[in-house]
Amino acid sequence: MKKTMLLLLVCTLTAVGCAQDLTSTETIKALELCNKKQYEKALPVLEKEANRGVIQAQYALGRLYLQGTGVSQNCVKALDYLLKAGNQNFSDAQYTLGTIYAEGMCVDQDYVKAIDWYSKAAKQNNVQAEFNIGYTYANGLGVKQNYNLALQHYLNAGEVGHAEAQFYAGVLYANGWGIKQNYKKAVEWFLRAAFNDHKEAQFNVGIMFKDGLGIKKNLERAKYWLQKAADKGVVQAKEVLQELK
């Protein structure tokens, strides 16, 4: 189940709750310059605004220094700016800090600190952070494996439409990992992910309709979902469809 936890894009505007000095006209203009890759013009403005306490400027500079985009990579400056934004409850900065610790970028890998920052972001409805916490516990990445905690976070993210979280909630229910096996709940969550175009979930729904696991057996519905998965390149789906002919 291991997969890379992806970072957010550099120089994007994010809708967040009201905060003092969240952004400024100058910061917005600088971010537009970033999008045009005019970093030499953007950087002095961002630095001025960041030093003035503008959170979005701090976050943008942190990301630029972290990735070495338009500047030489500088871990010290990256962490400094990201911490300034993260400590002012800027969700994207908190999420990025979580990923930095989870991936060991510029710092020693530390999943406990990663979870701490992800938790702060999740409290502000950062769904990817919620999913990442669940994923960390499910795989025992630097922490004791805990399927119950993983499921809790998967369900939280899944309830607001995170397809991968919906899929992994189904996986936990289907396999009975850390919880009582429950095919009915498994197919419920696989269906949610399948309707969100998750190809592995579509395959699993097809199998569950074929075998009558947690849902009434229905070969037509099985073929429908297996075809969806096959069209996305799931080899096993193509093989099962051949068997059903």
Short mmCIF file of N, CA, C and O in Angstrom, two decimals, residues 122-230:
data_model
loop_
_atom_site.label_atom_id
_atom_site.label_comp_id
_atom_site.label_asym_id
_atom_site.label_seq_id
_atom_site.Cartn_x
_atom_site.Cartn_y
_atom_site.Cartn_z
N ALA A 122 -5.31 18.88 9.12
CA ALA A 122 -6.59 18.17 9.04
C ALA A 122 -7.67 18.87 9.85
O ALA A 122 -8.84 18.87 9.47
N LYS A 123 -7.27 19.48 10.96
CA LYS A 123 -8.24 20.22 11.78
C LYS A 123 -8.82 21.40 11.02
O LYS A 123 -9.87 21.94 11.39
N GLN A 124 -8.12 21.81 9.98
CA GLN A 124 -8.60 22.90 9.13
C GLN A 124 -9.15 22.36 7.81
O GLN A 124 -9.17 23.03 6.80
N ASN A 125 -9.62 21.12 7.88
CA ASN A 125 -10.31 20.48 6.76
C ASN A 125 -9.42 20.22 5.55
O ASN A 125 -9.90 20.22 4.41
N ASN A 126 -8.12 20.00 5.79
CA ASN A 126 -7.24 19.59 4.71
C ASN A 126 -7.41 18.08 4.54
O ASN A 126 -6.91 17.29 5.32
N VAL A 127 -8.14 17.70 3.50
CA VAL A 127 -8.54 16.30 3.32
C VAL A 127 -7.34 15.40 3.01
O VAL A 127 -7.27 14.27 3.47
N GLN A 128 -6.39 15.91 2.23
CA GLN A 128 -5.21 15.09 1.91
C GLN A 128 -4.40 14.81 3.16
O GLN A 128 -3.86 13.71 3.33
N ALA A 129 -4.33 15.77 4.06
CA ALA A 129 -3.63 15.55 5.32
C ALA A 129 -4.34 14.47 6.14
O ALA A 129 -3.69 13.60 6.73
N GLU A 130 -5.66 14.52 6.15
CA GLU A 130 -6.45 13.51 6.86
C GLU A 130 -6.15 12.12 6.30
O GLU A 130 -5.92 11.16 7.05
N PHE A 131 -6.12 12.02 4.98
CA PHE A 131 -5.81 10.74 4.35
C PHE A 131 -4.40 10.27 4.71
O PHE A 131 -4.17 9.10 5.02
N ASN A 132 -3.44 11.18 4.66
CA ASN A 132 -2.06 10.81 4.93
C ASN A 132 -1.86 10.28 6.34
O ASN A 132 -1.05 9.39 6.58
N ILE A 133 -2.61 10.84 7.30
CA ILE A 133 -2.53 10.33 8.68
C ILE A 133 -3.00 8.88 8.70
O ILE A 133 -2.36 7.99 9.27
N GLY A 134 -4.13 8.63 8.05
CA GLY A 134 -4.65 7.27 7.98
C GLY A 134 -3.67 6.32 7.32
O GLY A 134 -3.44 5.20 7.79
N TYR A 135 -3.07 6.77 6.24
CA TYR A 135 -2.12 5.95 5.50
C TYR A 135 -0.89 5.62 6.34
O TYR A 135 -0.37 4.50 6.30
N THR A 136 -0.44 6.60 7.12
CA THR A 136 0.73 6.39 7.97
C THR A 136 0.45 5.33 9.03
O THR A 136 1.26 4.42 9.26
N TYR A 137 -0.73 5.41 9.66
CA TYR A 137 -1.09 4.42 10.68
C TYR A 137 -1.35 3.04 10.06
O TYR A 137 -0.98 2.01 10.64
N ALA A 138 -1.96 3.01 8.90
CA ALA A 138 -2.28 1.73 8.27
C ALA A 138 -1.02 0.96 7.91
O ALA A 138 -0.98 -0.27 7.97
N ASN A 139 0.02 1.68 7.54
CA ASN A 139 1.25 1.04 7.10
C ASN A 139 2.33 0.98 8.19
O ASN A 139 3.41 0.46 7.96
N GLY A 140 2.02 1.54 9.37
CA GLY A 140 2.99 1.52 10.46
C GLY A 140 4.27 2.25 10.09
O GLY A 140 5.38 1.80 10.40
N LEU A 141 4.12 3.40 9.44
CA LEU A 141 5.28 4.17 8.99
C LEU A 141 5.83 5.03 10.13
O LEU A 141 5.35 6.12 10.39
N GLY A 142 6.81 4.51 10.82
CA GLY A 142 7.43 5.25 11.92
C GLY A 142 6.60 5.30 13.18
O GLY A 142 7.02 5.87 14.19
N VAL A 143 5.42 4.70 13.13
CA VAL A 143 4.55 4.63 14.30
C VAL A 143 4.01 3.21 14.39
O VAL A 143 4.11 2.44 13.43
N LYS A 144 3.45 2.85 15.51
CA LYS A 144 2.88 1.51 15.65
C LYS A 144 1.67 1.38 14.73
O LYS A 144 0.80 2.25 14.71
N GLN A 145 1.65 0.30 13.96
CA GLN A 145 0.53 0.09 13.05
C GLN A 145 -0.77 0.04 13.82
O GLN A 145 -0.89 -0.65 14.83
N ASN A 146 -1.75 0.81 13.35
CA ASN A 146 -3.03 0.89 14.06
C ASN A 146 -4.14 1.04 13.03
O ASN A 146 -4.41 2.13 12.54
N TYR A 147 -4.79 -0.08 12.69
CA TYR A 147 -5.82 -0.05 11.66
C TYR A 147 -7.06 0.71 12.11
O TYR A 147 -7.77 1.30 11.28
N ASN A 148 -7.34 0.67 13.41
CA ASN A 148 -8.52 1.41 13.89
C ASN A 148 -8.36 2.91 13.69
O ASN A 148 -9.29 3.59 13.22
N LEU A 149 -7.18 3.43 14.03
CA LEU A 149 -6.93 4.85 13.80
C LEU A 149 -6.90 5.15 12.31
O LEU A 149 -7.40 6.19 11.86
N ALA A 150 -6.30 4.25 11.53
CA ALA A 150 -6.25 4.43 10.08
C ALA A 150 -7.67 4.55 9.52
O ALA A 150 -7.97 5.45 8.72
N LEU A 151 -8.54 3.63 9.93
CA LEU A 151 -9.91 3.64 9.43
C LEU A 151 -10.62 4.93 9.79
O LEU A 151 -11.34 5.52 8.97
N GLN A 152 -10.43 5.39 11.01
CA GLN A 152 -11.06 6.64 11.45
C GLN A 152 -10.71 7.80 10.51
O GLN A 152 -11.59 8.55 10.08
N HIS A 153 -9.43 7.90 10.16
CA HIS A 153 -9.01 8.99 9.29
C HIS A 153 -9.43 8.76 7.84
O HIS A 153 -9.78 9.72 7.14
N TYR A 154 -9.42 7.51 7.40
CA TYR A 154 -9.91 7.22 6.06
C TYR A 154 -11.39 7.59 5.93
O TYR A 154 -11.81 8.16 4.92
N LEU A 155 -12.16 7.26 6.94
CA LEU A 155 -13.59 7.58 6.90
C LEU A 155 -13.82 9.08 6.91
O LEU A 155 -14.69 9.59 6.20
N ASN A 156 -13.03 9.79 7.72
CA ASN A 156 -13.16 11.25 7.76
C ASN A 156 -12.91 11.86 6.38
O ASN A 156 -13.65 12.74 5.92
N ALA A 157 -11.85 11.39 5.73
CA ALA A 157 -11.52 11.91 4.39
C ALA A 157 -12.52 11.40 3.35
O ALA A 157 -12.92 12.14 2.44
N GLY A 158 -12.92 10.16 3.52
CA GLY A 158 -13.85 9.57 2.56
C GLY A 158 -15.21 10.23 2.57
O GLY A 158 -15.85 10.35 1.52
N GLU A 159 -15.64 10.66 3.73
CA GLU A 159 -16.96 11.31 3.84
C GLU A 159 -17.05 12.59 3.03
O GLU A 159 -18.14 13.01 2.64
N VAL A 160 -15.90 13.22 2.76
CA VAL A 160 -15.92 14.46 1.98
C VAL A 160 -15.38 14.23 0.57
O VAL A 160 -14.96 15.16 -0.11
N GLY A 161 -15.39 12.95 0.14
CA GLY A 161 -15.16 12.66 -1.26
C GLY A 161 -13.77 12.27 -1.69
O GLY A 161 -13.49 12.20 -2.89
N HIS A 162 -12.86 11.97 -0.74
CA HIS A 162 -11.49 11.57 -1.11
C HIS A 162 -11.53 10.12 -1.58
O HIS A 162 -11.70 9.19 -0.79
N ALA A 163 -11.36 9.90 -2.89
CA ALA A 163 -11.54 8.58 -3.48
C ALA A 163 -10.58 7.53 -2.92
O ALA A 163 -10.96 6.38 -2.67
N GLU A 164 -9.32 7.92 -2.74
CA GLU A 164 -8.32 6.97 -2.24
C GLU A 164 -8.65 6.55 -0.81
O GLU A 164 -8.49 5.38 -0.44
N ALA A 165 -9.13 7.48 0.00
CA ALA A 165 -9.53 7.16 1.36
C ALA A 165 -10.74 6.22 1.35
O ALA A 165 -10.81 5.27 2.15
N GLN A 166 -11.68 6.47 0.46
CA GLN A 166 -12.85 5.60 0.34
C GLN A 166 -12.41 4.19 -0.04
O GLN A 166 -12.91 3.20 0.53
N PHE A 167 -11.48 4.09 -0.97
CA PHE A 167 -10.98 2.79 -1.40
C PHE A 167 -10.31 2.04 -0.25
O PHE A 167 -10.61 0.86 0.00
N TYR A 168 -9.43 2.72 0.48
CA TYR A 168 -8.70 2.04 1.56
C TYR A 168 -9.61 1.70 2.74
O TYR A 168 -9.37 0.71 3.43
N ALA A 169 -10.65 2.49 2.95
CA ALA A 169 -11.64 2.11 3.97
C ALA A 169 -12.28 0.79 3.56
O ALA A 169 -12.47 -0.12 4.39
N GLY A 170 -12.61 0.66 2.28
CA GLY A 170 -13.16 -0.59 1.78
C GLY A 170 -12.20 -1.75 1.95
O GLY A 170 -12.60 -2.86 2.30
N VAL A 171 -10.91 -1.50 1.71
CA VAL A 171 -9.89 -2.54 1.85
C VAL A 171 -9.84 -3.05 3.29
O VAL A 171 -9.78 -4.27 3.54
N LEU A 172 -9.88 -2.12 4.25
CA LEU A 172 -9.82 -2.53 5.66
C LEU A 172 -11.04 -3.37 6.04
O LEU A 172 -10.92 -4.39 6.72
N TYR A 173 -12.23 -2.93 5.60
CA TYR A 173 -13.45 -3.68 5.91
C TYR A 173 -13.45 -5.05 5.21
O TYR A 173 -13.85 -6.06 5.80
N ALA A 174 -13.00 -5.09 3.96
CA ALA A 174 -13.02 -6.35 3.20
C ALA A 174 -12.07 -7.39 3.79
O ALA A 174 -12.37 -8.59 3.79
N ASN A 175 -10.93 -6.93 4.28
CA ASN A 175 -9.93 -7.85 4.81
C ASN A 175 -10.04 -8.09 6.31
O ASN A 175 -9.41 -9.00 6.85
N GLY A 176 -10.83 -7.25 6.99
CA GLY A 176 -10.95 -7.40 8.43
C GLY A 176 -9.66 -7.09 9.15
O GLY A 176 -9.31 -7.74 10.15
N TRP A 177 -8.93 -6.10 8.64
CA TRP A 177 -7.66 -5.72 9.26
C TRP A 177 -7.91 -4.78 10.43
O TRP A 177 -8.29 -3.63 10.26
N GLY A 178 -7.71 -5.30 11.64
CA GLY A 178 -7.87 -4.50 12.85
C GLY A 178 -9.30 -4.28 13.25
O GLY A 178 -9.59 -3.72 14.31
N ILE A 179 -10.23 -4.71 12.40
CA ILE A 179 -11.66 -4.57 12.68
C ILE A 179 -12.36 -5.85 12.22
O ILE A 179 -11.76 -6.68 11.54
N LYS A 180 -13.61 -5.98 12.56
CA LYS A 180 -14.36 -7.15 12.13
C LYS A 180 -14.63 -7.06 10.64
O LYS A 180 -15.05 -6.03 10.13
N GLN A 181 -14.36 -8.15 9.94
CA GLN A 181 -14.60 -8.17 8.49
C GLN A 181 -16.06 -7.87 8.21
O GLN A 181 -16.96 -8.43 8.83
N ASN A 182 -16.29 -6.97 7.26
CA ASN A 182 -17.66 -6.55 6.96
C ASN A 182 -17.76 -6.24 5.47
O ASN A 182 -17.42 -5.16 5.01
N TYR A 183 -18.22 -7.23 4.70
CA TYR A 183 -18.30 -7.05 3.25
C TYR A 183 -19.34 -6.01 2.85
O TYR A 183 -19.19 -5.32 1.83
N LYS A 184 -20.39 -5.89 3.65
CA LYS A 184 -21.42 -4.90 3.33
C LYS A 184 -20.84 -3.49 3.37
O LYS A 184 -21.08 -2.67 2.47
N LYS A 185 -20.08 -3.20 4.43
CA LYS A 185 -19.45 -1.89 4.52
C LYS A 185 -18.34 -1.74 3.47
O LYS A 185 -18.11 -0.65 2.94
N ALA A 186 -17.66 -2.83 3.19
CA ALA A 186 -16.60 -2.80 2.19
C ALA A 186 -17.15 -2.39 0.83
O ALA A 186 -16.63 -1.49 0.17
N VAL A 187 -18.24 -3.02 0.42
CA VAL A 187 -18.81 -2.70 -0.89
C VAL A 187 -19.37 -1.29 -0.90
O VAL A 187 -19.32 -0.58 -1.93
N GLU A 188 -19.88 -0.83 0.24
CA GLU A 188 -20.39 0.55 0.33
C GLU A 188 -19.27 1.55 0.03
O GLU A 188 -19.45 2.48 -0.76
N TRP A 189 -18.11 1.33 0.64
CA TRP A 189 -17.01 2.28 0.44
C TRP A 189 -16.33 2.08 -0.91
O TRP A 189 -15.89 3.06 -1.54
N PHE A 190 -16.27 0.85 -1.37
CA PHE A 190 -15.73 0.63 -2.72
C PHE A 190 -16.63 1.32 -3.76
O PHE A 190 -16.12 1.88 -4.74
N LEU A 191 -17.93 1.26 -3.55
CA LEU A 191 -18.85 1.91 -4.49
C LEU A 191 -18.65 3.43 -4.50
O LEU A 191 -18.67 4.06 -5.56
N ARG A 192 -18.45 4.00 -3.32
CA ARG A 192 -18.21 5.45 -3.27
C ARG A 192 -16.97 5.81 -4.08
O ARG A 192 -16.96 6.78 -4.85
N ALA A 193 -15.91 5.02 -3.89
CA ALA A 193 -14.68 5.28 -4.64
C ALA A 193 -14.87 5.01 -6.12
O ALA A 193 -14.34 5.73 -6.98
N ALA A 194 -15.63 3.96 -6.44
CA ALA A 194 -15.87 3.61 -7.84
C ALA A 194 -16.61 4.73 -8.56
O ALA A 194 -16.28 5.06 -9.71
N PHE A 195 -17.58 5.32 -7.90
CA PHE A 195 -18.30 6.44 -8.50
C PHE A 195 -17.40 7.68 -8.61
O PHE A 195 -17.69 8.59 -9.38
N ASN A 196 -16.30 7.67 -7.86
CA ASN A 196 -15.29 8.74 -7.98
C ASN A 196 -14.21 8.35 -8.98
O ASN A 196 -13.13 8.95 -9.01
N ASP A 197 -14.50 7.33 -9.78
CA ASP A 197 -13.62 6.93 -10.90
C ASP A 197 -12.32 6.26 -10.44
O ASP A 197 -11.32 6.32 -11.15
N HIS A 198 -12.35 5.63 -9.28
CA HIS A 198 -11.17 4.91 -8.78
C HIS A 198 -11.17 3.51 -9.41
O HIS A 198 -12.04 2.69 -9.14
N LYS A 199 -10.18 3.22 -10.24
CA LYS A 199 -10.20 2.00 -11.05
C LYS A 199 -10.10 0.72 -10.23
O LYS A 199 -10.78 -0.28 -10.53
N GLU A 200 -9.27 0.72 -9.18
CA GLU A 200 -9.16 -0.49 -8.35
C GLU A 200 -10.47 -0.74 -7.60
O GLU A 200 -10.87 -1.90 -7.41
N ALA A 201 -11.12 0.34 -7.17
CA ALA A 201 -12.41 0.19 -6.50
C ALA A 201 -13.45 -0.35 -7.47
O ALA A 201 -14.28 -1.20 -7.11
N GLN A 202 -13.42 0.11 -8.71
CA GLN A 202 -14.35 -0.39 -9.72
C GLN A 202 -14.16 -1.89 -9.94
O GLN A 202 -15.13 -2.64 -10.06
N PHE A 203 -12.90 -2.32 -9.97
CA PHE A 203 -12.62 -3.75 -10.10
C PHE A 203 -13.18 -4.52 -8.90
O PHE A 203 -13.84 -5.56 -9.07
N ASN A 204 -12.93 -4.01 -7.69
CA ASN A 204 -13.41 -4.70 -6.49
C ASN A 204 -14.93 -4.77 -6.44
O ASN A 204 -15.50 -5.80 -6.03
N VAL A 205 -15.60 -3.70 -6.85
CA VAL A 205 -17.07 -3.71 -6.89
C VAL A 205 -17.54 -4.78 -7.87
O VAL A 205 -18.49 -5.52 -7.59
N GLY A 206 -16.87 -4.86 -9.02
CA GLY A 206 -17.24 -5.88 -10.00
C GLY A 206 -17.12 -7.28 -9.44
O GLY A 206 -18.01 -8.13 -9.63
N ILE A 207 -16.03 -7.54 -8.73
CA ILE A 207 -15.82 -8.86 -8.12
C ILE A 207 -16.89 -9.13 -7.06
O ILE A 207 -17.41 -10.26 -6.96
N MET A 208 -17.23 -8.12 -6.29
CA MET A 208 -18.21 -8.33 -5.21
C MET A 208 -19.61 -8.58 -5.77
O MET A 208 -20.37 -9.38 -5.23
N PHE A 209 -19.94 -7.92 -6.88
CA PHE A 209 -21.21 -8.22 -7.55
C PHE A 209 -21.17 -9.63 -8.15
O PHE A 209 -22.16 -10.37 -8.12
N LYS A 210 -20.02 -10.01 -8.69
CA LYS A 210 -19.89 -11.34 -9.31
C LYS A 210 -20.04 -12.45 -8.28
O LYS A 210 -20.71 -13.46 -8.52
N ASP A 211 -19.43 -12.25 -7.11
CA ASP A 211 -19.42 -13.31 -6.09
C ASP A 211 -20.48 -13.13 -5.01
O ASP A 211 -20.60 -13.98 -4.12
N GLY A 212 -21.23 -12.03 -5.07
CA GLY A 212 -22.26 -11.79 -4.06
C GLY A 212 -21.69 -11.53 -2.68
O GLY A 212 -22.22 -12.01 -1.68
N LEU A 213 -20.62 -10.77 -2.62
CA LEU A 213 -19.97 -10.45 -1.34
C LEU A 213 -20.50 -9.10 -0.82
O LEU A 213 -20.18 -8.06 -1.38
N GLY A 214 -21.31 -9.15 0.23
CA GLY A 214 -21.82 -7.91 0.82
C GLY A 214 -22.93 -7.27 0.03
O GLY A 214 -23.45 -6.22 0.42
N ILE A 215 -23.29 -7.87 -1.09
CA ILE A 215 -24.32 -7.32 -1.97
C ILE A 215 -24.90 -8.47 -2.78
O ILE A 215 -24.24 -9.49 -2.99
N LYS A 216 -26.13 -8.31 -3.24
CA LYS A 216 -26.77 -9.39 -4.00
C LYS A 216 -26.02 -9.64 -5.30
O LYS A 216 -25.64 -8.71 -6.01
N LYS A 217 -25.79 -10.90 -5.60
CA LYS A 217 -25.07 -11.28 -6.82
C LYS A 217 -25.80 -10.75 -8.05
O LYS A 217 -27.02 -10.91 -8.19
N ASN A 218 -25.03 -10.12 -8.94
CA ASN A 218 -25.63 -9.53 -10.13
C ASN A 218 -24.54 -9.47 -11.21
O ASN A 218 -23.68 -8.60 -11.19
N LEU A 219 -24.60 -10.41 -12.14
CA LEU A 219 -23.55 -10.51 -13.14
C LEU A 219 -23.53 -9.32 -14.10
O LEU A 219 -22.45 -8.93 -14.59
N GLU A 220 -24.70 -8.75 -14.36
CA GLU A 220 -24.73 -7.59 -15.26
C GLU A 220 -24.02 -6.40 -14.63
O GLU A 220 -23.26 -5.68 -15.29
N ARG A 221 -24.30 -6.18 -13.35
CA ARG A 221 -23.60 -5.08 -12.65
C ARG A 221 -22.12 -5.39 -12.50
O ARG A 221 -21.27 -4.51 -12.59
N ALA A 222 -21.82 -6.67 -12.31
CA ALA A 222 -20.41 -7.07 -12.22
C ALA A 222 -19.68 -6.73 -13.52
O ALA A 222 -18.60 -6.13 -13.50
N LYS A 223 -20.27 -7.08 -14.65
CA LYS A 223 -19.65 -6.81 -15.94
C LYS A 223 -19.51 -5.30 -16.18
O LYS A 223 -18.51 -4.85 -16.75
N TYR A 224 -20.52 -4.55 -15.73
CA TYR A 224 -20.47 -3.08 -15.91
C TYR A 224 -19.25 -2.49 -15.22
O TYR A 224 -18.49 -1.73 -15.83
N TRP A 225 -19.05 -2.85 -13.94
CA TRP A 225 -17.95 -2.28 -13.19
C TRP A 225 -16.60 -2.85 -13.62
O TRP A 225 -15.59 -2.14 -13.66
N LEU A 226 -16.58 -4.12 -13.97
CA LEU A 226 -15.34 -4.71 -14.46
C LEU A 226 -14.91 -4.07 -15.77
O LEU A 226 -13.72 -3.84 -16.01
N GLN A 227 -15.87 -3.75 -16.62
CA GLN A 227 -15.55 -3.07 -17.87
C GLN A 227 -15.00 -1.68 -17.62
O GLN A 227 -14.06 -1.23 -18.30
N LYS A 228 -15.57 -0.98 -16.64
CA LYS A 228 -15.05 0.34 -16.26
C LYS A 228 -13.58 0.23 -15.88
O LYS A 228 -12.75 1.06 -16.28
N ALA A 229 -13.27 -0.78 -15.05
CA ALA A 229 -11.89 -0.96 -14.61
C ALA A 229 -11.00 -1.38 -15.77
O ALA A 229 -9.86 -0.91 -15.91
N ALA A 230 -11.51 -2.27 -16.62
CA ALA A 230 -10.73 -2.74 -17.77
C ALA A 230 -10.39 -1.60 -18.71
O ALA A 230 -9.27 -1.52 -19.25
#
